[in-house]
PDB file of C-alpha atoms in Angstrom:
ATOM      1  CA  GLN A   1      93.349 163.536  86.020  1.00 75.00           C
ATOM      2  CA  PHE A   2      95.973 162.621  83.699  1.00 86.00           C
ATOM      3  CA  PHE A   3      99.349 160.996  84.581  1.00 92.00           C
ATOM      4  CA  THR A   4     102.742 161.973  82.737  1.00 91.00           C
ATOM      5  CA  PRO A   5     105.827 160.106  82.821  1.00 90.00           C
ATOM      6  CA  TYR A   6     109.075 161.482  84.032  1.00 89.00           C
ATOM      7  CA  ASN A   7     112.168 160.258  84.690  1.00 84.00           C
ATOM      8  CA  ALA A   8     115.082 160.627  87.467  1.00 84.00           C
ATOM      9  CA  GLN A   9     117.272 162.853  84.974  1.00 81.00           C
ATOM     10  CA  ALA A  10     117.257 166.381  85.327  1.00 78.00           C
ATOM     11  CA  THR A  11     114.235 166.781  87.459  1.00 86.00           C
ATOM     12  CA  VAL A  12     113.675 168.937  90.485  1.00 87.00           C
ATOM     13  CA  HIS A  13     111.659 168.419  93.375  1.00 90.00           C
ATOM     14  CA  LEU A  14     110.351 171.097  95.622  1.00 92.00           C
ATOM     15  CA  TYR A  15     110.571 170.842  99.500  1.00 95.00           C
ATOM     16  CA  GLU A  16     106.903 170.079  99.332  1.00 94.00           C
ATOM     17  CA  ALA A  17     107.629 167.062  97.149  1.00 95.00           C
ATOM     18  CA  PHE A  18     110.798 165.894  98.635  1.00 96.00           C
ATOM     19  CA  TRP A  19     108.875 162.965 100.127  1.00 97.00           C
ATOM     20  CA  GLY A  20     108.272 162.002  96.260  1.00 96.00           C
ATOM     21  CA  LEU A  21     112.088 161.250  95.587  1.00 96.00           C
ATOM     22  CA  LEU A  22     112.049 157.675  96.562  1.00 97.00           C
ATOM     23  CA  LEU A  23     112.471 155.237  93.686  1.00 96.00           C
ATOM     24  CA  PRO A  24     111.748 151.642  93.900  1.00 96.00           C
ATOM     25  CA  VAL A  25     114.393 149.138  93.907  1.00 96.00           C
ATOM     26  CA  THR A  26     112.797 146.097  93.317  1.00 95.00           C
ATOM     27  CA  VAL A  27     111.900 146.752  89.518  1.00 92.00           C
ATOM     28  CA  HIS A  28     114.427 147.513  86.827  1.00 83.00           C
ATOM     29  CA  GLY A  29     115.952 150.993  86.799  1.00 79.00           C
ATOM     30  CA  ARG A  30     114.580 151.846  83.672  1.00 82.00           C
ATOM     31  CA  VAL A  31     111.173 151.325  85.202  1.00 88.00           C
ATOM     32  CA  SER A  32     111.875 152.583  88.576  1.00 92.00           C
ATOM     33  CA  ASP A  33     111.664 156.242  87.989  1.00 93.00           C
ATOM     34  CA  ILE A  34     108.369 156.130  85.747  1.00 93.00           C
ATOM     35  CA  TRP A  35     106.534 154.096  88.433  1.00 93.00           C
ATOM     36  CA  ARG A  36     107.613 156.652  91.033  1.00 96.00           C
ATOM     37  CA  ALA A  37     106.514 159.506  88.618  1.00 95.00           C
ATOM     38  CA  TYR A  38     103.103 157.866  88.456  1.00 96.00           C
ATOM     39  CA  LEU A  39     102.956 157.516  92.584  1.00 96.00           C
ATOM     40  CA  THR A  40     104.086 160.803  93.325  1.00 96.00           C
ATOM     41  CA  GLN A  41     101.483 162.452  90.864  1.00 96.00           C
ATOM     42  CA  LYS A  42      98.673 160.746  92.418  1.00 97.00           C
ATOM     43  CA  LEU A  43      99.495 161.798  95.724  1.00 97.00           C
ATOM     44  CA  LEU A  44     100.759 165.581  94.948  1.00 96.00           C
ATOM     45  CA  TRP A  45      97.155 165.770  93.993  1.00 95.00           C
ATOM     46  CA  ASP A  46      96.133 165.409  97.632  1.00 96.00           C
ATOM     47  CA  VAL A  47      98.321 168.405  98.853  1.00 96.00           C
ATOM     48  CA  GLY A  48      97.317 170.786  96.222  1.00 94.00           C
ATOM     49  CA  GLN A  49     100.571 170.193  93.992  1.00 94.00           C
ATOM     50  CA  LEU A  50     101.194 169.224  90.506  1.00 90.00           C
ATOM     51  CA  VAL A  51     104.267 168.415  87.908  1.00 91.00           C
ATOM     52  CA  THR A  52     105.339 171.226  85.819  1.00 89.00           C
ATOM     53  CA  PHE A  53     107.523 170.721  82.564  1.00 87.00           C
ATOM     54  CA  LEU A  54     109.790 173.457  81.489  1.00 86.00           C
ATOM     55  CA  PRO A  55     112.420 173.522  78.847  1.00 87.00           C
ATOM     56  CA  PRO A  56     115.640 171.649  78.908  1.00 81.00           C
ATOM     57  CA  TYR A  57     118.378 173.327  80.938  1.00 80.00           C
ATOM     58  CA  VAL A  58     120.847 170.161  80.316  1.00 79.00           C
ATOM     59  CA  VAL A  59     122.499 168.581  77.417  1.00 81.00           C
ATOM     60  CA  HIS A  60     122.606 164.608  77.448  1.00 75.00           C
ATOM     61  CA  ASP A  61     125.485 163.152  75.787  1.00 80.00           C
ATOM     62  CA  ARG A  62     124.393 159.471  75.443  1.00 77.00           C
ATOM     63  CA  VAL A  63     127.031 156.880  75.764  1.00 80.00           C
ATOM     64  CA  ALA A  64     126.699 153.758  73.415  1.00 79.00           C
ATOM     65  CA  HIS A  65     124.346 151.247  74.724  1.00 78.00           C
ATOM     66  CA  ASP A  66     122.185 148.061  73.408  1.00 76.00           C
ATOM     67  CA  TYR A  67     118.641 149.303  72.350  1.00 72.00           C
ATOM     68  CA  LEU A  68     117.368 145.853  72.500  1.00 70.00           C
ATOM     69  CA  LYS A  69     118.930 145.057  76.055  1.00 77.00           C
ATOM     70  CA  ASP A  70     117.120 148.433  77.263  1.00 67.00           C
ATOM     71  CA  PHE A  71     113.885 147.386  75.493  1.00 69.00           C
ATOM     72  CA  GLN A  72     113.794 144.316  77.108  1.00 72.00           C
ATOM     73  CA  SER A  73     114.489 146.040  80.677  1.00 68.00           C
ATOM     74  CA  GLU A  74     111.020 148.136  80.129  1.00 75.00           C
ATOM     75  CA  THR A  75     108.904 145.203  79.787  1.00 77.00           C
ATOM     76  CA  ASP A  76     107.075 146.349  82.993  1.00 76.00           C
ATOM     77  CA  LEU A  77     106.590 149.304  81.337  1.00 73.00           C
ATOM     78  CA  GLN A  78     105.114 147.935  78.103  1.00 81.00           C
ATOM     79  CA  LEU A  79     103.167 145.352  79.888  1.00 78.00           C
ATOM     80  CA  LYS A  80     101.970 147.132  83.263  1.00 90.00           C
ATOM     81  CA  SER A  81     101.571 150.726  82.675  1.00 90.00           C
ATOM     82  CA  THR A  82      97.987 150.865  81.728  1.00 92.00           C
ATOM     83  CA  ALA A  83      97.165 149.008  84.517  1.00 95.00           C
ATOM     84  CA  LEU A  84      99.187 150.676  86.812  1.00 95.00           C
ATOM     85  CA  VAL A  85      97.672 154.002  85.888  1.00 95.00           C
ATOM     86  CA  GLN A  86      94.227 152.767  85.912  1.00 96.00           C
ATOM     87  CA  PHE A  87      94.740 151.399  89.280  1.00 97.00           C
ATOM     88  CA  LEU A  88      95.838 154.913  90.586  1.00 97.00           C
ATOM     89  CA  SER A  89      93.111 156.656  88.886  1.00 96.00           C
ATOM     90  CA  GLN A  90      90.681 154.575  90.895  1.00 96.00           C
ATOM     91  CA  TRP A  91      92.708 154.486  94.340  1.00 97.00           C
ATOM     92  CA  SER A  92      91.680 156.845  97.295  1.00 95.00           C
ATOM     93  CA  SER A  93      92.559 156.862 101.026  1.00 96.00           C
ATOM     94  CA  ASN A  94      90.666 158.194 103.983  1.00 95.00           C
ATOM     95  CA  ALA A  95      94.051 158.543 105.993  1.00 96.00           C
ATOM     96  CA  PRO A  96      94.238 161.859 107.758  1.00 96.00           C
ATOM     97  CA  THR A  97      98.086 162.408 106.841  1.00 96.00           C
ATOM     98  CA  LEU A  98     100.249 162.289 103.505  1.00 97.00           C
ATOM     99  CA  LEU A  99     102.660 160.271 105.086  1.00 95.00           C
ATOM    100  CA  GLU A 100     100.199 157.528 105.886  1.00 97.00           C
ATOM    101  CA  ARG A 101      98.776 157.715 102.342  1.00 98.00           C
ATOM    102  CA  ILE A 102     102.409 157.146 101.061  1.00 98.00           C
ATOM    103  CA  GLU A 103     102.599 153.800 103.176  1.00 97.00           C
ATOM    104  CA  GLN A 104      99.147 152.828 102.140  1.00 98.00           C
ATOM    105  CA  LEU A 105      99.867 153.250  98.481  1.00 98.00           C
ATOM    106  CA  TRP A 106     103.175 151.324  98.506  1.00 98.00           C
ATOM    107  CA  ALA A 107     101.481 148.578 100.155  1.00 98.00           C
ATOM    108  CA  ALA A 108      98.444 148.534  97.433  1.00 98.00           C
ATOM    109  CA  LEU A 109     101.087 148.633  94.914  1.00 97.00           C
ATOM    110  CA  TYR A 110     102.859 145.869  96.308  1.00 98.00           C
ATOM    111  CA  ALA A 111      99.585 143.690  97.042  1.00 98.00           C
ATOM    112  CA  ARG A 112      99.052 144.170  93.020  1.00 97.00           C
ATOM    113  CA  GLY A 113     102.364 142.736  92.139  1.00 95.00           C
ATOM    114  CA  PHE A 114     103.315 146.437  90.726  1.00 96.00           C
ATOM    115  CA  VAL A 115     106.471 146.566  93.164  1.00 96.00           C
ATOM    116  CA  GLU A 116     107.897 143.787  95.893  1.00 96.00           C
ATOM    117  CA  LEU A 117     107.663 143.861  99.615  1.00 98.00           C
ATOM    118  CA  GLY A 118     111.320 145.277  99.903  1.00 98.00           C
ATOM    119  CA  ASP A 119     109.627 148.461  98.177  1.00 97.00           C
ATOM    120  CA  VAL A 120     107.102 148.790 101.014  1.00 98.00           C
ATOM    121  CA  ARG A 121     109.826 148.387 103.638  1.00 98.00           C
ATOM    122  CA  LEU A 122     111.962 150.913 101.846  1.00 98.00           C
ATOM    123  CA  ALA A 123     109.247 153.412 101.747  1.00 98.00           C
ATOM    124  CA  GLN A 124     108.461 152.723 105.319  1.00 98.00           C
ATOM    125  CA  ALA A 125     112.332 153.514 106.111  1.00 98.00           C
ATOM    126  CA  TRP A 126     112.277 156.564 103.862  1.00 98.00           C
ATOM    127  CA  ILE A 127     109.183 157.936 105.847  1.00 98.00           C
ATOM    128  CA  LEU A 128     111.098 157.311 109.075  1.00 98.00           C
ATOM    129  CA  ASP A 129     114.094 158.835 107.787  1.00 98.00           C
ATOM    130  CA  LEU A 130     112.475 161.874 106.689  1.00 98.00           C
ATOM    131  CA  LEU A 131     110.871 162.591 110.207  1.00 98.00           C
ATOM    132  CA  ALA A 132     114.257 161.876 111.855  1.00 98.00           C
ATOM    133  CA  VAL A 133     115.643 164.797 109.825  1.00 98.00           C
ATOM    134  CA  GLY A 134     112.859 167.124 110.611  1.00 98.00           C
ATOM    135  CA  TYR A 135     111.034 166.986 107.190  1.00 98.00           C
ATOM    136  CA  GLU A 136     107.493 168.496 107.364  1.00 97.00           C
ATOM    137  CA  PHE A 137     104.989 166.757 105.246  1.00 97.00           C
ATOM    138  CA  PRO A 138     102.460 168.928 103.431  1.00 97.00           C
ATOM    139  CA  LYS A 139      98.954 168.971 104.718  1.00 96.00           C
ATOM    140  CA  LEU A 140      96.389 167.350 102.773  1.00 96.00           C
ATOM    141  CA  MET A 141      93.943 169.458 100.754  1.00 91.00           C
ATOM    142  CA  GLN A 142      90.322 169.344 100.860  1.00 72.00           C
ATOM    143  CA  GLY A 143      88.660 169.317  97.387  1.00 55.00           C
ATOM    144  CA  ASN A 144      89.597 168.534  93.912  1.00 51.00           C
ATOM    145  CA  VAL A 145      92.868 168.452  91.823  1.00 51.00           C
ATOM    146  CA  PRO A 146      94.931 171.646  91.644  1.00 54.00           C
ATOM    147  CA  ASN A 147      93.653 174.088  89.375  1.00 51.00           C
ATOM    148  CA  VAL A 148      96.058 173.762  86.464  1.00 49.00           C
ATOM    149  CA  ALA A 149      95.313 177.312  84.827  1.00 46.00           C
ATOM    150  CA  ARG A 150      95.770 179.294  88.191  1.00 51.00           C
ATOM    151  CA  HIS A 151      99.195 177.651  88.559  1.00 50.00           C
ATOM    152  CA  ARG A 152     100.291 178.546  84.978  1.00 48.00           C
ATOM    153  CA  ARG A 153      99.559 182.249  85.733  1.00 51.00           C
ATOM    154  CA  GLU A 154     101.680 181.823  88.779  1.00 53.00           C
ATOM    155  CA  LEU A 155     104.738 180.863  86.990  1.00 52.00           C
TER     156      LEU A 155
END
């Protein structure tokens, strides 16, 4: 298993991963999408899915901004990323459904200081909203992490 960060810009989530769109709001916006990427990847493996990178299809014209301020905004990324990935690598759940695992993982991230209680409540509300609109959470897979070589052939 390995984790790779991805941000919220120019990303596509398939229906099976729609549940993973939720961004934490109690961390800085420059951290939020990376934390979401790590959390989502951990749970994607439980449903037999993975993250794929393709060549860019957009052009990003950056506006002028303060790089020092950006750097300071990313303090959690610099100081907590290793601990977060180590925690996620070891985290497991016996919950029988993905939605239960989503809630458990958000609570575990809160308990370890990666996010605040507001994000746990937001995740719970997100799950209820998804259920209310008829979203069908993917079923959990039995076994190991998806076979990357097989997925490459299918692309």
